CSV table of C-alpha atoms in Angstrom, one decimal:
chain,number,residue,atom,x,y,z
O,118,MET,CA,0.0,0.0,0.0
O,119,GLY,CA,1.0,3.6,0.1
O,120,GLU,CA,1.0,4.1,-3.7
O,121,ASN,CA,-2.0,5.6,-5.3
O,122,LEU,CA,-4.7,3.0,-5.0
O,123,VAL,CA,-7.7,3.1,-7.2
O,124,LEU,CA,-10.4,0.6,-6.4
O,125,THR,CA,-12.7,-0.8,-9.1
O,126,GLU,CA,-16.3,-0.2,-8.5
O,127,SER,CA,-16.9,-3.9,-7.7
O,128,THR,CA,-14.1,-3.8,-5.1
O,129,TYR,CA,-15.4,-0.6,-3.5
O,130,TYR,CA,-18.9,-2.0,-3.1
O,131,ILE,CA,-17.7,-5.3,-1.8
O,132,LEU,CA,-15.5,-3.7,0.8
O,133,LEU,CA,-18.3,-1.3,1.8
O,134,SER,CA,-20.8,-4.2,2.1
O,135,LEU,CA,-18.4,-6.0,4.4
O,136,TYR,CA,-18.3,-3.3,7.0
O,137,THR,CA,-20.7,-5.7,8.7
O,138,PRO,CA,-20.3,-9.4,8.2
O,139,GLN,CA,-22.1,-10.7,5.1
O,140,HIS,CA,-22.2,-13.8,3.0
O,141,GLY,CA,-21.7,-13.8,-0.8
O,142,TYR,CA,-25.3,-13.4,-1.9
O,143,GLY,CA,-25.8,-10.7,0.8
O,144,ILE,CA,-23.0,-8.7,-0.8
O,145,MET,CA,-24.6,-8.9,-4.2
O,146,GLN,CA,-27.9,-7.7,-2.8
O,147,GLN,CA,-26.4,-4.9,-0.7
O,148,ALA,CA,-24.3,-3.6,-3.6
O,149,GLN,CA,-27.4,-3.5,-5.8
O,150,GLN,CA,-29.4,-1.8,-3.1
O,151,LEU,CA,-26.8,0.8,-2.2
O,152,SER,CA,-26.3,1.8,-5.8
O,153,GLY,CA,-30.0,2.1,-6.5
O,154,GLY,CA,-29.9,-1.0,-8.7
O,155,ARG,CA,-27.1,0.2,-10.9
O,156,VAL,CA,-24.3,-2.1,-9.6
O,157,ARG,CA,-25.0,-5.7,-10.2
O,158,LEU,CA,-22.1,-7.9,-9.2
O,159,ALA,CA,-22.1,-11.1,-11.2
O,160,PRO,CA,-21.4,-14.3,-9.3
O,161,GLY,CA,-18.1,-15.1,-11.1
O,162,THR,CA,-16.8,-11.6,-10.6
O,163,LEU,CA,-17.8,-11.5,-6.9
O,164,TYR,CA,-16.4,-14.9,-6.2
O,165,GLY,CA,-13.0,-14.2,-7.8
O,166,ALA,CA,-12.9,-10.8,-6.0
O,167,LEU,CA,-13.6,-12.4,-2.6
O,168,SER,CA,-10.7,-14.8,-2.8
O,169,ALA,CA,-8.4,-12.0,-4.1
O,170,LEU,CA,-9.4,-9.7,-1.3
O,171,CYS,CA,-8.8,-12.5,1.3
O,172,ASP,CA,-5.3,-13.0,-0.2
O,173,LYS,CA,-4.6,-9.3,0.1
O,174,GLY,CA,-5.8,-9.4,3.7
O,175,TRP,CA,-8.5,-6.7,3.2
O,176,ILE,CA,-11.3,-9.0,4.2
O,177,LYS,CA,-11.4,-12.3,6.1
O,178,PRO,CA,-13.7,-15.2,6.2
O,179,LEU,CA,-15.5,-15.7,9.5
O,180,PRO,CA,-15.5,-19.1,11.2
O,181,LEU,CA,-18.7,-21.0,10.3
O,182,SER,CA,-21.2,-20.5,13.1
O,183,ARG,CA,-24.1,-22.8,14.0
O,184,GLU,CA,-26.8,-20.4,13.0
O,185,SER,CA,-25.5,-19.7,9.5
O,186,ARG,CA,-24.1,-22.5,7.4
O,187,LYS,CA,-23.0,-20.0,4.8
O,188,LYS,CA,-19.5,-18.6,4.8
O,189,GLU,CA,-19.5,-15.0,5.9
O,190,TYR,CA,-16.8,-12.4,5.3
O,191,GLN,CA,-15.8,-9.2,7.1
O,192,LEU,CA,-13.6,-6.2,6.5
O,193,THR,CA,-10.2,-6.3,8.3
O,194,SER,CA,-8.6,-3.2,9.8
O,195,GLN,CA,-6.3,-3.1,6.7
O,196,GLY,CA,-9.4,-3.2,4.5
O,197,LEU,CA,-11.0,-0.4,6.4
O,198,LEU,CA,-7.9,1.8,5.9
O,199,VAL,CA,-8.0,1.1,2.1
O,200,LEU,CA,-11.7,2.0,2.1
O,201,LYS,CA,-11.0,5.3,3.9
O,202,GLN,CA,-8.2,6.2,1.5
O,203,GLU,CA,-10.5,5.5,-1.4
O,204,LEU,CA,-13.2,7.6,0.1
O,205,ALA,CA,-10.8,10.5,0.4
O,206,ARG,CA,-9.8,10.1,-3.2
O,207,LEU,CA,-13.4,9.9,-4.4
O,208,ARG,CA,-14.3,13.0,-2.4
O,209,GLN,CA,-11.5,14.9,-4.1
O,210,LEU,CA,-12.8,13.7,-7.5
O,211,VAL,CA,-16.3,15.0,-6.7
O,212,GLU,CA,-15.0,18.3,-5.3
O,213,ASN,CA,-12.9,19.0,-8.4
O,214,GLY,CA,-15.7,18.1,-10.7
O,215,GLU,CA,-18.1,20.3,-8.9
O,216,ALA,CA,-15.7,23.2,-8.7
O,217,ILE,CA,-15.0,23.2,-12.4
O,218,LEU,CA,-18.5,22.4,-13.6
O,219,LYS,CA,-20.3,24.7,-11.0
O,220,GLU,CA,-22.0,26.8,-13.7
O,221,GLU,CA,-23.3,23.7,-15.5
O,222,GLN,CA,-26.0,22.6,-13.1
O,223,VAL,CA,-24.9,19.0,-13.0
S,299,MET,CA,-43.8,-36.6,-22.9
S,300,ASN,CA,-40.1,-37.0,-21.9
S,301,GLU,CA,-38.9,-35.5,-25.1
S,302,HIS,CA,-35.2,-35.0,-25.4
S,303,LYS,CA,-33.0,-33.7,-28.2
S,304,LYS,CA,-29.4,-34.8,-28.4
S,305,ILE,CA,-27.0,-33.0,-30.6
S,306,PHE,CA,-23.3,-33.9,-31.1
S,307,ARG,CA,-21.2,-30.9,-31.7
S,308,TRP,CA,-17.6,-29.9,-31.3
S,309,PHE,CA,-16.4,-26.5,-30.2
S,310,TRP,CA,-12.8,-25.6,-29.8
S,311,VAL,CA,-12.2,-24.3,-26.3
S,312,TRP,CA,-11.3,-20.8,-27.5
S,313,ASN,CA,-14.7,-20.5,-29.1
S,314,PHE,CA,-16.5,-20.9,-25.9
S,315,ASP,CA,-18.3,-17.6,-26.6
S,316,LYS,CA,-19.6,-19.1,-29.9
S,317,GLU,CA,-20.7,-22.2,-28.0
S,318,GLU,CA,-22.6,-20.0,-25.5
S,319,GLN,CA,-24.3,-18.1,-28.4
S,320,TRP,CA,-25.3,-21.4,-30.0
S,321,LEU,CA,-26.8,-22.7,-26.7
S,322,ASN,CA,-28.7,-19.5,-26.3
S,323,SER,CA,-30.1,-19.7,-29.8
S,324,MET,CA,-31.2,-23.2,-29.0
S,325,ALA,CA,-33.0,-21.8,-25.9
S,326,GLN,CA,-34.6,-19.1,-28.2
S,327,GLU,CA,-35.9,-21.9,-30.4
S,328,GLY,CA,-37.4,-23.7,-27.3
S,329,TRP,CA,-34.7,-26.1,-26.4
S,330,ALA,CA,-33.1,-25.7,-23.0
S,331,LEU,CA,-29.8,-27.2,-22.2
S,332,ASN,CA,-30.3,-30.2,-19.8
S,333,HIS,CA,-27.0,-32.1,-19.8
S,334,VAL,CA,-23.5,-31.9,-21.3
S,335,GLY,CA,-21.0,-34.6,-22.2
S,336,LEU,CA,-18.2,-35.4,-24.6
S,337,PHE,CA,-19.3,-33.5,-27.8
S,338,LEU,CA,-22.8,-34.1,-26.6
S,339,TYR,CA,-25.5,-31.6,-25.7
S,340,ASP,CA,-28.8,-32.8,-24.4
S,341,PHE,CA,-31.8,-30.5,-24.5
S,342,VAL,CA,-35.3,-30.5,-23.2
S,343,PRO,CA,-38.3,-28.5,-24.4
S,344,CYS,CA,-38.8,-25.0,-22.9
S,345,ALA,CA,-40.8,-21.9,-23.8
S,346,PRO,CA,-38.8,-20.0,-26.5
S,347,GLY,CA,-36.4,-17.7,-24.8
S,348,GLU,CA,-37.2,-19.1,-21.3
S,349,TYR,CA,-33.6,-19.5,-20.3
S,350,THR,CA,-30.3,-17.7,-20.6
S,351,ILE,CA,-27.3,-20.1,-20.8
S,352,ARG,CA,-23.8,-19.2,-19.5
S,353,LEU,CA,-20.6,-21.3,-19.4
S,354,GLU,CA,-17.2,-20.8,-17.9
S,355,MET,CA,-14.0,-22.6,-16.9
S,356,ARG,CA,-13.8,-22.9,-13.2
S,357,ASN,CA,-13.6,-25.5,-10.4
S,358,PRO,CA,-17.1,-26.3,-9.2
S,359,ALA,CA,-16.5,-25.2,-5.5
S,360,PRO,CA,-19.6,-25.9,-3.4
S,361,GLU,CA,-19.6,-22.3,-2.2
S,362,TYR,CA,-19.6,-21.0,-5.7
S,363,LEU,CA,-22.5,-23.3,-6.8
S,364,GLU,CA,-24.4,-22.2,-3.8
S,365,LEU,CA,-23.9,-18.5,-4.7
S,366,MET,CA,-25.1,-19.3,-8.2
S,367,ALA,CA,-28.2,-21.0,-6.9
S,368,GLU,CA,-29.0,-18.1,-4.6
S,369,SER,CA,-28.7,-15.7,-7.5
S,370,GLY,CA,-31.3,-17.7,-9.3
S,371,ALA,CA,-29.2,-19.7,-11.7
S,372,GLU,CA,-29.4,-23.5,-12.2
S,373,TYR,CA,-26.3,-25.6,-12.4
S,374,VAL,CA,-26.8,-27.7,-15.5
S,375,GLY,CA,-23.6,-29.7,-15.2
S,376,ARG,CA,-20.0,-29.8,-16.2
S,377,PHE,CA,-17.8,-31.2,-18.9
S,378,THR,CA,-14.2,-31.4,-17.7
S,379,GLN,CA,-13.5,-28.0,-16.2
S,380,TRP,CA,-16.3,-26.2,-18.0
S,381,LEU,CA,-19.4,-25.4,-16.0
S,382,TYR,CA,-22.8,-24.8,-17.6
S,383,PHE,CA,-25.5,-22.7,-16.0
S,384,ARG,CA,-29.0,-21.6,-17.0
S,385,LYS,CA,-31.2,-19.0,-15.6
S,386,ARG,CA,-34.8,-18.2,-16.3
S,387,ALA,CA,-35.0,-15.0,-18.4
S,388,ASP,CA,-37.9,-13.7,-16.2
S,389,GLN,CA,-35.5,-13.8,-13.2
S,390,GLY,CA,-33.5,-11.0,-14.7
S,391,GLU,CA,-30.2,-10.6,-16.6
S,392,PHE,CA,-27.7,-13.3,-16.3
S,393,ASP,CA,-24.0,-12.7,-16.5
S,394,LEU,CA,-21.1,-14.5,-14.9
S,395,TYR,CA,-18.9,-11.5,-15.0
S,396,SER,CA,-19.8,-7.9,-14.4
S,397,ASP,CA,-16.5,-6.1,-15.1
S,398,LEU,CA,-13.7,-6.2,-17.7
S,399,ASP,CA,-11.0,-7.3,-15.1
S,400,SER,CA,-12.8,-10.5,-14.2
S,401,ARG,CA,-13.5,-11.3,-17.8
S,402,MET,CA,-9.8,-10.9,-18.6
S,403,THR,CA,-8.9,-13.2,-15.6
S,404,HIS,CA,-11.1,-15.8,-17.0
S,405,LEU,CA,-9.5,-15.6,-20.5
S,406,GLN,CA,-6.1,-15.8,-18.8
S,407,LYS,CA,-7.1,-19.0,-17.2
S,408,VAL,CA,-8.2,-20.5,-20.5
S,409,GLY,CA,-5.0,-19.3,-22.1
S,410,ARG,CA,-2.8,-20.9,-19.4
S,411,LEU,CA,-4.5,-24.3,-20.1
S,412,LEU,CA,-3.8,-24.0,-23.8
S,413,VAL,CA,-0.2,-23.2,-23.1
S,414,LEU,CA,0.1,-26.2,-20.8
S,415,ILE,CA,-1.5,-28.7,-23.2
S,416,GLY,CA,0.1,-27.1,-26.2
S,417,CYS,CA,3.6,-27.4,-24.7
S,418,LEU,CA,3.0,-30.9,-23.6
S,419,ASN,CA,2.0,-31.9,-27.1
S,420,LEU,CA,5.0,-30.1,-28.6
S,421,CYS,CA,7.4,-32.0,-26.3
S,422,ILE,CA,5.8,-35.4,-27.0
S,423,GLY,CA,5.7,-34.6,-30.7
S,424,LEU,CA,9.3,-33.7,-30.8
S,425,ILE,CA,10.5,-36.7,-28.8
S,426,ASN,CA,8.4,-39.0,-31.0
S,427,THR,CA,9.6,-37.5,-34.2
S,428,LEU,CA,13.3,-37.6,-33.1
S,429,ASN,CA,12.8,-41.2,-32.2
S,430,THR,CA,11.4,-41.8,-35.6
S,431,PHE,CA,8.2,-42.9,-34.1
S,432,SER,CA,5.8,-42.3,-36.9
S,433,PHE,CA,2.9,-40.7,-35.0
S,434,GLY,CA,4.8,-37.7,-33.6
S,435,TRP,CA,3.3,-35.5,-36.2
S,436,ILE,CA,-0.1,-35.9,-34.7
S,437,ASN,CA,1.1,-34.2,-31.5
S,438,LEU,CA,2.9,-31.5,-33.5
S,439,ALA,CA,-0.3,-30.8,-35.5
S,440,LEU,CA,-2.3,-30.6,-32.3
S,441,ALA,CA,0.2,-28.3,-30.7
S,442,SER,CA,0.0,-26.0,-33.7
S,443,VAL,CA,-3.8,-25.9,-33.4
S,444,LEU,CA,-3.7,-25.2,-29.6
S,445,PHE,CA,-1.2,-22.4,-30.1
S,446,TYR,CA,-3.4,-21.0,-32.8
S,447,GLY,CA,-6.2,-21.1,-30.2
S,448,LEU,CA,-3.9,-19.3,-27.8
S,449,GLY,CA,-3.5,-16.5,-30.3
S,450,ARG,CA,-7.3,-16.2,-30.5
S,451,ILE,CA,-7.6,-16.0,-26.8
S,452,HIS,CA,-5.0,-13.2,-26.7
S,453,GLY,CA,-6.9,-11.4,-29.5
S,454,LYS,CA,-9.9,-11.4,-27.2
S,455,MET,CA,-7.9,-10.2,-24.3
S,456,ASP,CA,-6.4,-7.4,-26.4
S,457,ALA,CA,-9.9,-6.2,-27.3
S,458,LEU,CA,-10.8,-6.1,-23.6
S,459,LYS,CA,-7.5,-4.3,-22.7
S,460,GLU,CA,-8.3,-1.6,-25.3
S,461,LYS,CA,-11.7,-1.0,-23.7
S,462,ARG,CA,-10.0,-1.0,-20.3
S,463,LEU,CA,-7.9,2.0,-21.3
S,464,LEU,CA,-10.8,4.4,-20.9
S,465,ILE,CA,-13.4,2.6,-18.9
S,466,GLU,CA,-13.7,0.1,-16.1
């Protein structure tokens, strides 16, 4: 880390959804809901991203509990840091866009 | 009324998109994929356009199949490492990948398999030819075909990379 990270939209929404523990399908639903139906994570994309994010240490699988048979994931402290950095970057993007296009009634 | 239609057909692995298109055109004509085997596709009647078919190369991990089931897709079956899914069109759009990166990763996986099998055939072919074993040319021919396929996969990846320059 440290270099300029730019998350993909999929990664951003997956990390955001995992602020509270969630299983795979829950992430798909939450990403869709948060984005007003715009972001639909396809199963292959989500599944590949989950294992890549675990490898990076940004999320971790939770031990299987008795109530839920499904594997749940959660954001790690490192993942939270990445998410905060990304939020700051996005905020800057928006501020710059608004400052320059302020006359345009976006 | 247990009507089945069996069709024998061969697709090269780098033409998996064409295979998918064909399976979807079958579904449009009212034949839903029901089972896959060696060169064999088994169909059952469905309402025209009732299903969308998708296929991909992947290990059928139980967790993945469960995720597919939850998102409304049905696991039709597999042939070697290729998994076949179908989803009712009225359950919404059906895609296995929703961004360019994961599409490229999938193509990379297919490409790596072609490299592996291609190199294996090249080695066997060379050894057999040098030992004047008369069938070495078969492996050499197969290796050339597989490397041609690798070129096709790379062409598909380049097309995605070009898109990726400007959009996600």
